Amino acid sequence: MSDHRPLSDHRPLRVGMLTPSSNTCLEPVTYGLLRGAAGSVTAHFARVPVTRIGLDAGSDAQFDREPMLAAARQLADAKVDVLVWNGTSGSWLGVERDRELAAALTEATGIPATTSTLALLDACAAYGVRRLGLALPYTRDVGEAIVATYAKEGLECVLAEPFGEDDNEAFARIPAADVARQIEAAATDGAQAVAVVCTNVYGAFEAERLEQALDIPVFDSVTATLWRALDLSGAAPSRDRYGTLLRDGSLRAHIQSVLADVLEATGADRTTFRVDLPAHGLHVDLTAGEALREGVRSIRRDASLDQRRLNTVEWLEAERRPLVQPHFHAAPHPPQALMDVYGVQAQMLSPVVTGGALTGWISVHSMREREWTAADQWALSVATADLTARISRP
C-alpha cells in the first residue's frame, strides 16, 4: 500500500476510527486488510455507545453528535491523519446527517473526516453504479429505510432478504458463509454492484471470491471505510486479495474526478475515458469513467463496438495528437451509433500515450455542433497530462 504524503518524521499514516461499542468485527478485519502495511499505515479506535439498531427514537439517540465529537477529540490527541465514523447509521438516518457529522468532526479537530455511508456512496460513484444490491443484517423496516435513503442519492436498490437482527453485537456472529449467500442473492435483477451495509458483518474477506463469481464489485462496509479513509488522507491504496475497491477504487475515483472537471470546464454533455489496464480490470471497450449532464444518456456499460477499430481511434493511433471535431462532416467519421443512439454531434478526443503505446483516450461529447475553444482544448490537455501521469505510476 503506497503513501504519498510528505511526512517529515516518516511516521506511518494514522487512521482514526470512531467505532460502535458493541462492534467486534471492524477492528480485526481492518487490521487484516492492512496486513503487510504495518510500516506505512496504522489504525486507531475510539468507541461510542451503540448496542441496538432500529428506527425508534431511542435507537436513533445512540448516533447523536456529541459522543462522537468527544471520541474524535481523543483520537486527535494521537495525531491521526484522518477520522472516520466507522458505522452505517447514515444509511437509514439520512446521508445529509453524515455529511454534517463529517464536517463537524473536521471543524472540531482540523482533521479530514468521512463515514462508512459516505464511503459506500463514493465507491458507487467511482464505479458508476446506479443499481445496487444490498446485503444487510438488519430488520426489514431498517432495510426499507436504507432503500429509501439511497434512492434520494440516485441509487436504485435490489434488497436481499435481511437477516432480521436488531442486536448490534449479534451481527458479527452471522457466519461468513451465510453473508456470502446473501451477497449472491443481492447480485440479481440488474444489480451493478453489491454493498454489505454494516461494519459488524464479516463480508470483507469474501469479496474477492464473490466478485470473480458474480462479475460485479462487492463493496463491504469495513473495506469501503478503510479505502476512503486512505484516499482522503492522501494515500493511494492498491492492495490485492481483498476485492476491486482496495486495488482499483482510488484510480477509478481519480478518473471520475478528472472527467467531472473536464465536463465543467468545457460545458460538454458527456466525458469518458477508455484505457487498457488489465491489472486494474480495465479495457477500452468499456469506459473506465464517465461524467454526464443531467438527462444525457450513459454510454458507460455499452461494449458493443470494437473501439480500437473505429476510424477516429485509428486516427489517434496514427497521429498521436488530439482530434477536435466541431461537426462530423469530414473524416475521420465516428461510428454511426455514437450519433444515432447517443446523440453526439461534436467531440474532442485526446490520446493517452504511455511507454510509446496508445494506452487510452479521453472523449468529450457535445449533443450539438459547436466550436471547441482554446480554453476547451486546454482543459482537455490538462486532463490528458493528469491521467497519463496517474496511470504511469508503478
Short mmCIF file of N, CA and C in Angstrom, two decimals, residues 87-237:
data_model
loop_
_atom_site.label_atom_id
_atom_site.label_comp_id
_atom_site.label_asym_id
_atom_site.label_seq_id
_atom_site.Cartn_x
_atom_site.Cartn_y
_atom_site.Cartn_z
N GLY A 87 -19.38 3.43 10.97
CA GLY A 87 -20.73 2.91 11.18
C GLY A 87 -21.61 3.38 10.05
N THR A 88 -22.69 2.66 9.80
CA THR A 88 -23.53 2.91 8.62
C THR A 88 -24.84 3.58 8.96
N SER A 89 -24.95 4.23 10.11
CA SER A 89 -26.22 4.80 10.55
C SER A 89 -26.79 5.81 9.57
N GLY A 90 -25.93 6.53 8.84
CA GLY A 90 -26.43 7.48 7.86
C GLY A 90 -27.22 6.83 6.74
N SER A 91 -27.06 5.51 6.58
CA SER A 91 -27.78 4.81 5.52
C SER A 91 -29.28 4.75 5.79
N TRP A 92 -29.69 4.84 7.06
CA TRP A 92 -31.13 4.89 7.35
C TRP A 92 -31.55 6.20 8.02
N LEU A 93 -30.63 6.89 8.68
CA LEU A 93 -30.98 8.17 9.30
C LEU A 93 -30.89 9.33 8.32
N GLY A 94 -30.19 9.15 7.20
CA GLY A 94 -30.09 10.19 6.19
C GLY A 94 -28.65 10.55 5.90
N VAL A 95 -28.34 10.63 4.61
CA VAL A 95 -26.96 10.91 4.20
C VAL A 95 -26.54 12.31 4.60
N GLU A 96 -27.47 13.26 4.56
CA GLU A 96 -27.11 14.63 4.93
C GLU A 96 -26.63 14.69 6.38
N ARG A 97 -27.21 13.86 7.22
CA ARG A 97 -26.77 13.79 8.62
C ARG A 97 -25.30 13.38 8.69
N ASP A 98 -24.89 12.43 7.86
CA ASP A 98 -23.49 12.01 7.84
C ASP A 98 -22.59 13.10 7.26
N ARG A 99 -23.05 13.80 6.25
CA ARG A 99 -22.25 14.91 5.70
C ARG A 99 -22.03 15.97 6.77
N GLU A 100 -23.07 16.26 7.53
CA GLU A 100 -22.94 17.25 8.61
C GLU A 100 -22.02 16.73 9.70
N LEU A 101 -22.10 15.43 10.01
CA LEU A 101 -21.21 14.85 11.03
C LEU A 101 -19.76 14.96 10.58
N ALA A 102 -19.47 14.59 9.33
CA ALA A 102 -18.09 14.67 8.84
C ALA A 102 -17.57 16.10 8.92
N ALA A 103 -18.41 17.07 8.55
CA ALA A 103 -18.00 18.47 8.63
C ALA A 103 -17.75 18.88 10.08
N ALA A 104 -18.59 18.40 10.99
CA ALA A 104 -18.42 18.75 12.40
C ALA A 104 -17.15 18.14 12.98
N LEU A 105 -16.84 16.91 12.59
CA LEU A 105 -15.61 16.27 13.07
C LEU A 105 -14.38 17.06 12.61
N THR A 106 -14.41 17.51 11.37
CA THR A 106 -13.28 18.29 10.85
C THR A 106 -13.20 19.65 11.54
N GLU A 107 -14.35 20.28 11.74
CA GLU A 107 -14.35 21.59 12.40
C GLU A 107 -13.80 21.48 13.83
N ALA A 108 -14.14 20.39 14.51
CA ALA A 108 -13.71 20.24 15.91
C ALA A 108 -12.24 19.87 16.04
N THR A 109 -11.67 19.22 15.03
CA THR A 109 -10.32 18.68 15.16
C THR A 109 -9.33 19.20 14.12
N GLY A 110 -9.84 19.76 13.02
CA GLY A 110 -8.97 20.15 11.92
C GLY A 110 -8.50 18.98 11.08
N ILE A 111 -9.12 17.81 11.24
CA ILE A 111 -8.69 16.59 10.56
C ILE A 111 -9.74 16.20 9.51
N PRO A 112 -9.34 15.84 8.29
CA PRO A 112 -10.32 15.39 7.29
C PRO A 112 -11.13 14.21 7.83
N ALA A 113 -12.42 14.15 7.47
CA ALA A 113 -13.28 13.12 8.04
C ALA A 113 -14.30 12.64 7.02
N THR A 114 -14.75 11.39 7.22
CA THR A 114 -15.82 10.82 6.41
C THR A 114 -16.53 9.77 7.25
N THR A 115 -17.45 9.03 6.62
CA THR A 115 -18.21 7.98 7.31
C THR A 115 -18.33 6.77 6.40
N SER A 116 -18.79 5.66 6.97
CA SER A 116 -18.95 4.44 6.18
C SER A 116 -19.98 4.63 5.07
N THR A 117 -21.09 5.29 5.38
CA THR A 117 -22.12 5.50 4.37
C THR A 117 -21.60 6.38 3.24
N LEU A 118 -20.91 7.46 3.57
CA LEU A 118 -20.34 8.32 2.53
C LEU A 118 -19.31 7.55 1.71
N ALA A 119 -18.56 6.66 2.35
CA ALA A 119 -17.57 5.85 1.62
C ALA A 119 -18.26 4.92 0.63
N LEU A 120 -19.36 4.30 1.03
CA LEU A 120 -20.10 3.42 0.12
C LEU A 120 -20.63 4.20 -1.08
N LEU A 121 -21.15 5.40 -0.83
CA LEU A 121 -21.63 6.23 -1.93
C LEU A 121 -20.48 6.66 -2.84
N ASP A 122 -19.32 6.96 -2.26
CA ASP A 122 -18.15 7.31 -3.07
C ASP A 122 -17.71 6.12 -3.93
N ALA A 123 -17.81 4.92 -3.37
CA ALA A 123 -17.46 3.73 -4.15
C ALA A 123 -18.41 3.56 -5.33
N CYS A 124 -19.70 3.76 -5.10
CA CYS A 124 -20.68 3.66 -6.19
C CYS A 124 -20.39 4.70 -7.27
N ALA A 125 -20.04 5.92 -6.86
CA ALA A 125 -19.72 6.97 -7.83
C ALA A 125 -18.48 6.60 -8.64
N ALA A 126 -17.47 6.05 -7.98
CA ALA A 126 -16.23 5.70 -8.67
C ALA A 126 -16.45 4.64 -9.73
N TYR A 127 -17.39 3.74 -9.49
CA TYR A 127 -17.65 2.64 -10.42
C TYR A 127 -18.89 2.88 -11.29
N GLY A 128 -19.50 4.05 -11.18
CA GLY A 128 -20.66 4.36 -12.00
C GLY A 128 -21.86 3.49 -11.69
N VAL A 129 -22.01 3.07 -10.45
CA VAL A 129 -23.11 2.18 -10.06
C VAL A 129 -24.38 3.00 -9.86
N ARG A 130 -25.45 2.61 -10.56
CA ARG A 130 -26.75 3.23 -10.39
C ARG A 130 -27.78 2.25 -9.84
N ARG A 131 -27.48 0.97 -9.89
CA ARG A 131 -28.39 -0.07 -9.35
C ARG A 131 -27.56 -0.96 -8.43
N LEU A 132 -27.90 -0.94 -7.15
CA LEU A 132 -27.05 -1.51 -6.11
C LEU A 132 -27.78 -2.61 -5.35
N GLY A 133 -27.17 -3.80 -5.27
CA GLY A 133 -27.69 -4.85 -4.42
C GLY A 133 -27.32 -4.59 -2.97
N LEU A 134 -28.21 -4.91 -2.04
CA LEU A 134 -27.98 -4.66 -0.63
C LEU A 134 -28.00 -5.96 0.16
N ALA A 135 -26.94 -6.20 0.93
CA ALA A 135 -26.85 -7.34 1.85
C ALA A 135 -26.79 -6.78 3.26
N LEU A 136 -27.82 -7.06 4.09
CA LEU A 136 -27.98 -6.39 5.38
C LEU A 136 -28.27 -7.39 6.49
N PRO A 137 -27.77 -7.12 7.71
CA PRO A 137 -28.16 -7.96 8.85
C PRO A 137 -29.42 -7.47 9.55
N TYR A 138 -29.92 -6.29 9.20
CA TYR A 138 -30.92 -5.58 9.98
C TYR A 138 -32.33 -6.16 9.81
N THR A 139 -33.28 -5.56 10.53
CA THR A 139 -34.68 -5.89 10.33
C THR A 139 -35.16 -5.29 9.01
N ARG A 140 -36.28 -5.81 8.50
CA ARG A 140 -36.73 -5.39 7.17
C ARG A 140 -37.08 -3.90 7.15
N ASP A 141 -37.67 -3.36 8.21
CA ASP A 141 -38.03 -1.94 8.16
C ASP A 141 -36.79 -1.05 8.05
N VAL A 142 -35.68 -1.45 8.70
CA VAL A 142 -34.42 -0.70 8.54
C VAL A 142 -33.92 -0.85 7.10
N GLY A 143 -34.02 -2.06 6.56
CA GLY A 143 -33.62 -2.27 5.18
C GLY A 143 -34.40 -1.40 4.22
N GLU A 144 -35.70 -1.29 4.42
CA GLU A 144 -36.52 -0.47 3.54
C GLU A 144 -36.19 1.02 3.70
N ALA A 145 -35.82 1.41 4.91
CA ALA A 145 -35.39 2.81 5.12
C ALA A 145 -34.09 3.08 4.36
N ILE A 146 -33.19 2.09 4.32
CA ILE A 146 -31.94 2.26 3.56
C ILE A 146 -32.23 2.38 2.08
N VAL A 147 -33.15 1.57 1.56
CA VAL A 147 -33.53 1.67 0.15
C VAL A 147 -34.03 3.07 -0.16
N ALA A 148 -34.87 3.63 0.73
CA ALA A 148 -35.42 4.97 0.51
C ALA A 148 -34.33 6.04 0.60
N THR A 149 -33.40 5.87 1.53
CA THR A 149 -32.29 6.83 1.67
C THR A 149 -31.42 6.83 0.43
N TYR A 150 -31.07 5.66 -0.06
CA TYR A 150 -30.19 5.58 -1.23
C TYR A 150 -30.90 6.06 -2.49
N ALA A 151 -32.22 5.89 -2.56
CA ALA A 151 -32.97 6.39 -3.71
C ALA A 151 -32.82 7.90 -3.84
N LYS A 152 -32.76 8.60 -2.72
CA LYS A 152 -32.57 10.06 -2.74
C LYS A 152 -31.19 10.43 -3.27
N GLU A 153 -30.25 9.48 -3.23
CA GLU A 153 -28.91 9.70 -3.76
C GLU A 153 -28.77 9.19 -5.19
N GLY A 154 -29.89 8.84 -5.81
CA GLY A 154 -29.87 8.40 -7.21
C GLY A 154 -29.56 6.93 -7.41
N LEU A 155 -29.67 6.13 -6.35
CA LEU A 155 -29.38 4.69 -6.44
C LEU A 155 -30.67 3.89 -6.33
N GLU A 156 -30.93 3.05 -7.34
CA GLU A 156 -31.96 2.04 -7.22
C GLU A 156 -31.36 0.84 -6.51
N CYS A 157 -32.15 0.17 -5.69
CA CYS A 157 -31.59 -0.92 -4.88
C CYS A 157 -32.32 -2.23 -5.09
N VAL A 158 -31.55 -3.31 -5.03
CA VAL A 158 -32.07 -4.68 -5.00
C VAL A 158 -31.82 -5.19 -3.59
N LEU A 159 -32.89 -5.38 -2.82
CA LEU A 159 -32.74 -5.73 -1.41
C LEU A 159 -32.89 -7.24 -1.23
N ALA A 160 -31.77 -7.90 -0.89
CA ALA A 160 -31.86 -9.31 -0.49
C ALA A 160 -32.55 -9.37 0.88
N GLU A 161 -33.17 -10.52 1.18
CA GLU A 161 -33.87 -10.64 2.45
C GLU A 161 -32.91 -10.40 3.61
N PRO A 162 -33.17 -9.36 4.45
CA PRO A 162 -32.27 -9.10 5.58
C PRO A 162 -32.30 -10.25 6.59
N PHE A 163 -31.26 -10.33 7.43
CA PHE A 163 -31.20 -11.38 8.44
C PHE A 163 -32.18 -11.13 9.59
N GLY A 164 -32.67 -9.91 9.73
CA GLY A 164 -33.71 -9.63 10.72
C GLY A 164 -33.23 -9.41 12.12
N GLU A 165 -31.96 -9.10 12.31
CA GLU A 165 -31.39 -8.86 13.64
C GLU A 165 -31.47 -7.39 14.02
N ASP A 166 -31.61 -7.10 15.32
CA ASP A 166 -31.50 -5.72 15.78
C ASP A 166 -30.44 -5.53 16.87
N ASP A 167 -29.86 -6.63 17.35
CA ASP A 167 -28.80 -6.60 18.36
C ASP A 167 -27.46 -6.42 17.64
N ASN A 168 -26.84 -5.27 17.82
CA ASN A 168 -25.62 -4.97 17.07
C ASN A 168 -24.51 -5.98 17.32
N GLU A 169 -24.38 -6.44 18.56
CA GLU A 169 -23.32 -7.42 18.85
C GLU A 169 -23.55 -8.72 18.09
N ALA A 170 -24.82 -9.07 17.87
CA ALA A 170 -25.15 -10.35 17.22
C ALA A 170 -24.78 -10.36 15.74
N PHE A 171 -24.68 -9.20 15.13
CA PHE A 171 -24.38 -9.17 13.69
C PHE A 171 -23.08 -9.92 13.38
N ALA A 172 -22.09 -9.76 14.23
CA ALA A 172 -20.78 -10.36 13.97
C ALA A 172 -20.80 -11.87 14.13
N ARG A 173 -21.89 -12.42 14.69
CA ARG A 173 -21.99 -13.86 14.86
C ARG A 173 -22.68 -14.54 13.68
N ILE A 174 -23.09 -13.75 12.67
CA ILE A 174 -23.65 -14.35 11.46
C ILE A 174 -22.51 -15.00 10.68
N PRO A 175 -22.58 -16.28 10.37
CA PRO A 175 -21.46 -16.94 9.68
C PRO A 175 -21.14 -16.28 8.34
N ALA A 176 -19.86 -16.20 8.02
CA ALA A 176 -19.43 -15.58 6.77
C ALA A 176 -20.05 -16.28 5.56
N ALA A 177 -20.27 -17.60 5.66
CA ALA A 177 -20.88 -18.33 4.55
C ALA A 177 -22.31 -17.86 4.31
N ASP A 178 -23.04 -17.52 5.38
CA ASP A 178 -24.39 -17.00 5.23
C ASP A 178 -24.36 -15.60 4.62
N VAL A 179 -23.40 -14.80 5.03
CA VAL A 179 -23.24 -13.47 4.43
C VAL A 179 -22.97 -13.60 2.94
N ALA A 180 -22.12 -14.55 2.57
CA ALA A 180 -21.80 -14.76 1.16
C ALA A 180 -23.04 -15.14 0.36
N ARG A 181 -23.90 -16.01 0.94
CA ARG A 181 -25.13 -16.39 0.24
C ARG A 181 -26.07 -15.19 0.09
N GLN A 182 -26.09 -14.33 1.07
CA GLN A 182 -26.93 -13.13 0.97
C GLN A 182 -26.39 -12.18 -0.10
N ILE A 183 -25.08 -12.05 -0.19
CA ILE A 183 -24.48 -11.23 -1.25
C ILE A 183 -24.88 -11.78 -2.62
N GLU A 184 -24.83 -13.08 -2.78
CA GLU A 184 -25.23 -13.69 -4.04
C GLU A 184 -26.69 -13.40 -4.36
N ALA A 185 -27.55 -13.42 -3.34
CA ALA A 185 -28.97 -13.13 -3.54
C ALA A 185 -29.20 -11.68 -3.94
N ALA A 186 -28.32 -10.79 -3.47
CA ALA A 186 -28.45 -9.36 -3.80
C ALA A 186 -27.92 -9.04 -5.20
N ALA A 187 -27.13 -9.95 -5.75
CA ALA A 187 -26.49 -9.71 -7.05
C ALA A 187 -27.40 -10.18 -8.18
N THR A 188 -28.66 -9.75 -8.14
CA THR A 188 -29.66 -10.16 -9.12
C THR A 188 -30.40 -8.93 -9.63
N ASP A 189 -31.29 -9.17 -10.59
CA ASP A 189 -32.20 -8.12 -11.07
C ASP A 189 -31.45 -6.88 -11.53
N GLY A 190 -30.34 -7.10 -12.23
CA GLY A 190 -29.63 -5.98 -12.83
C GLY A 190 -28.72 -5.21 -11.90
N ALA A 191 -28.43 -5.76 -10.71
CA ALA A 191 -27.51 -5.07 -9.79
C ALA A 191 -26.13 -4.92 -10.43
N GLN A 192 -25.57 -3.72 -10.37
CA GLN A 192 -24.25 -3.45 -10.93
C GLN A 192 -23.14 -3.59 -9.91
N ALA A 193 -23.50 -3.72 -8.65
CA ALA A 193 -22.58 -3.97 -7.54
C ALA A 193 -23.43 -4.39 -6.36
N VAL A 194 -22.79 -4.97 -5.34
CA VAL A 194 -23.47 -5.30 -4.09
C VAL A 194 -22.73 -4.60 -2.95
N ALA A 195 -23.50 -4.03 -2.03
CA ALA A 195 -22.93 -3.43 -0.83
C ALA A 195 -23.35 -4.21 0.40
N VAL A 196 -22.38 -4.59 1.23
CA VAL A 196 -22.66 -5.15 2.55
C VAL A 196 -22.75 -3.96 3.50
N VAL A 197 -23.96 -3.58 3.88
CA VAL A 197 -24.16 -2.34 4.63
C VAL A 197 -24.22 -2.66 6.11
N CYS A 198 -23.08 -2.74 6.72
CA CYS A 198 -22.91 -2.91 8.17
C CYS A 198 -21.43 -3.13 8.41
N THR A 199 -20.88 -2.49 9.43
CA THR A 199 -19.45 -2.67 9.72
C THR A 199 -19.21 -3.73 10.78
N ASN A 200 -20.27 -4.48 11.15
CA ASN A 200 -20.11 -5.56 12.12
C ASN A 200 -20.50 -6.91 11.50
N VAL A 201 -20.30 -7.01 10.19
CA VAL A 201 -20.61 -8.23 9.45
C VAL A 201 -19.36 -8.67 8.69
N TYR A 202 -19.09 -9.96 8.71
CA TYR A 202 -17.88 -10.48 8.06
C TYR A 202 -18.13 -10.73 6.58
N GLY A 203 -17.95 -9.67 5.78
CA GLY A 203 -18.07 -9.78 4.34
C GLY A 203 -16.80 -9.44 3.59
N ALA A 204 -15.87 -8.78 4.26
CA ALA A 204 -14.68 -8.25 3.58
C ALA A 204 -13.85 -9.33 2.92
N PHE A 205 -13.66 -10.46 3.60
CA PHE A 205 -12.76 -11.48 3.08
C PHE A 205 -13.46 -12.41 2.09
N GLU A 206 -14.76 -12.17 1.85
CA GLU A 206 -15.50 -12.91 0.82
C GLU A 206 -15.51 -12.17 -0.50
N ALA A 207 -15.14 -10.88 -0.49
CA ALA A 207 -15.37 -10.02 -1.66
C ALA A 207 -14.63 -10.50 -2.90
N GLU A 208 -13.35 -10.80 -2.78
CA GLU A 208 -12.56 -11.16 -3.95
C GLU A 208 -13.14 -12.39 -4.66
N ARG A 209 -13.45 -13.43 -3.89
CA ARG A 209 -14.00 -14.66 -4.48
C ARG A 209 -15.36 -14.39 -5.12
N LEU A 210 -16.20 -13.64 -4.44
CA LEU A 210 -17.55 -13.39 -4.96
C LEU A 210 -17.52 -12.49 -6.19
N GLU A 211 -16.61 -11.54 -6.22
CA GLU A 211 -16.50 -10.69 -7.41
C GLU A 211 -16.15 -11.51 -8.64
N GLN A 212 -15.27 -12.47 -8.48
CA GLN A 212 -14.89 -13.31 -9.61
C GLN A 212 -16.07 -14.17 -10.06
N ALA A 213 -16.88 -14.63 -9.10
CA ALA A 213 -18.02 -15.49 -9.44
C ALA A 213 -19.19 -14.69 -10.01
N LEU A 214 -19.42 -13.49 -9.48
CA LEU A 214 -20.59 -12.70 -9.85
C LEU A 214 -20.31 -11.71 -10.97
N ASP A 215 -19.04 -11.38 -11.18
CA ASP A 215 -18.60 -10.44 -12.21
C ASP A 215 -19.15 -9.03 -11.97
N ILE A 216 -19.32 -8.66 -10.70
CA ILE A 216 -19.64 -7.29 -10.32
C ILE A 216 -18.89 -6.98 -9.02
N PRO A 217 -18.65 -5.69 -8.72
CA PRO A 217 -17.95 -5.35 -7.48
C PRO A 217 -18.78 -5.70 -6.24
N VAL A 218 -18.09 -6.02 -5.17
CA VAL A 218 -18.70 -6.21 -3.85
C VAL A 218 -18.07 -5.20 -2.91
N PHE A 219 -18.88 -4.27 -2.40
CA PHE A 219 -18.39 -3.21 -1.54
C PHE A 219 -18.74 -3.53 -0.09
N ASP A 220 -17.82 -4.13 0.62
CA ASP A 220 -18.01 -4.37 2.05
C ASP A 220 -17.81 -3.06 2.81
N SER A 221 -18.65 -2.81 3.82
CA SER A 221 -18.60 -1.52 4.52
C SER A 221 -17.27 -1.27 5.22
N VAL A 222 -16.69 -2.30 5.84
CA VAL A 222 -15.41 -2.12 6.52
C VAL A 222 -14.32 -1.79 5.50
N THR A 223 -14.31 -2.52 4.39
CA THR A 223 -13.33 -2.27 3.35
C THR A 223 -13.51 -0.89 2.75
N ALA A 224 -14.77 -0.52 2.46
CA ALA A 224 -15.04 0.79 1.85
C ALA A 224 -14.60 1.92 2.77
N THR A 225 -14.83 1.76 4.07
CA THR A 225 -14.44 2.80 5.02
C THR A 225 -12.93 2.98 5.05
N LEU A 226 -12.20 1.86 5.11
CA LEU A 226 -10.74 1.95 5.10
C LEU A 226 -10.25 2.55 3.78
N TRP A 227 -10.81 2.10 2.67
CA TRP A 227 -10.42 2.63 1.35
C TRP A 227 -10.58 4.15 1.30
N ARG A 228 -11.74 4.63 1.69
CA ARG A 228 -11.99 6.07 1.58
C ARG A 228 -11.14 6.86 2.57
N ALA A 229 -10.90 6.29 3.75
CA ALA A 229 -10.04 6.97 4.71
C ALA A 229 -8.63 7.14 4.16
N LEU A 230 -8.10 6.08 3.55
CA LEU A 230 -6.76 6.16 2.97
C LEU A 230 -6.73 7.14 1.80
N ASP A 231 -7.75 7.10 0.98
CA ASP A 231 -7.81 8.01 -0.16
C ASP A 231 -7.90 9.46 0.31
N LEU A 232 -8.73 9.70 1.31
CA LEU A 232 -8.92 11.06 1.82
C LEU A 232 -7.65 11.60 2.47
N SER A 233 -6.85 10.72 3.04
CA SER A 233 -5.65 11.14 3.74
C SER A 233 -4.48 11.42 2.80
N GLY A 234 -4.64 11.06 1.52
CA GLY A 234 -3.56 11.28 0.57
C GLY A 234 -2.82 10.03 0.18
N ALA A 235 -3.10 8.91 0.85
CA ALA A 235 -2.51 7.64 0.44
C ALA A 235 -3.26 7.13 -0.77
N ALA A 236 -2.62 6.29 -1.56
CA ALA A 236 -3.26 5.71 -2.74
C ALA A 236 -3.28 4.21 -2.58
N PRO A 237 -4.34 3.65 -1.95
CA PRO A 237 -4.34 2.22 -1.70
C PRO A 237 -4.39 1.42 -2.99
#
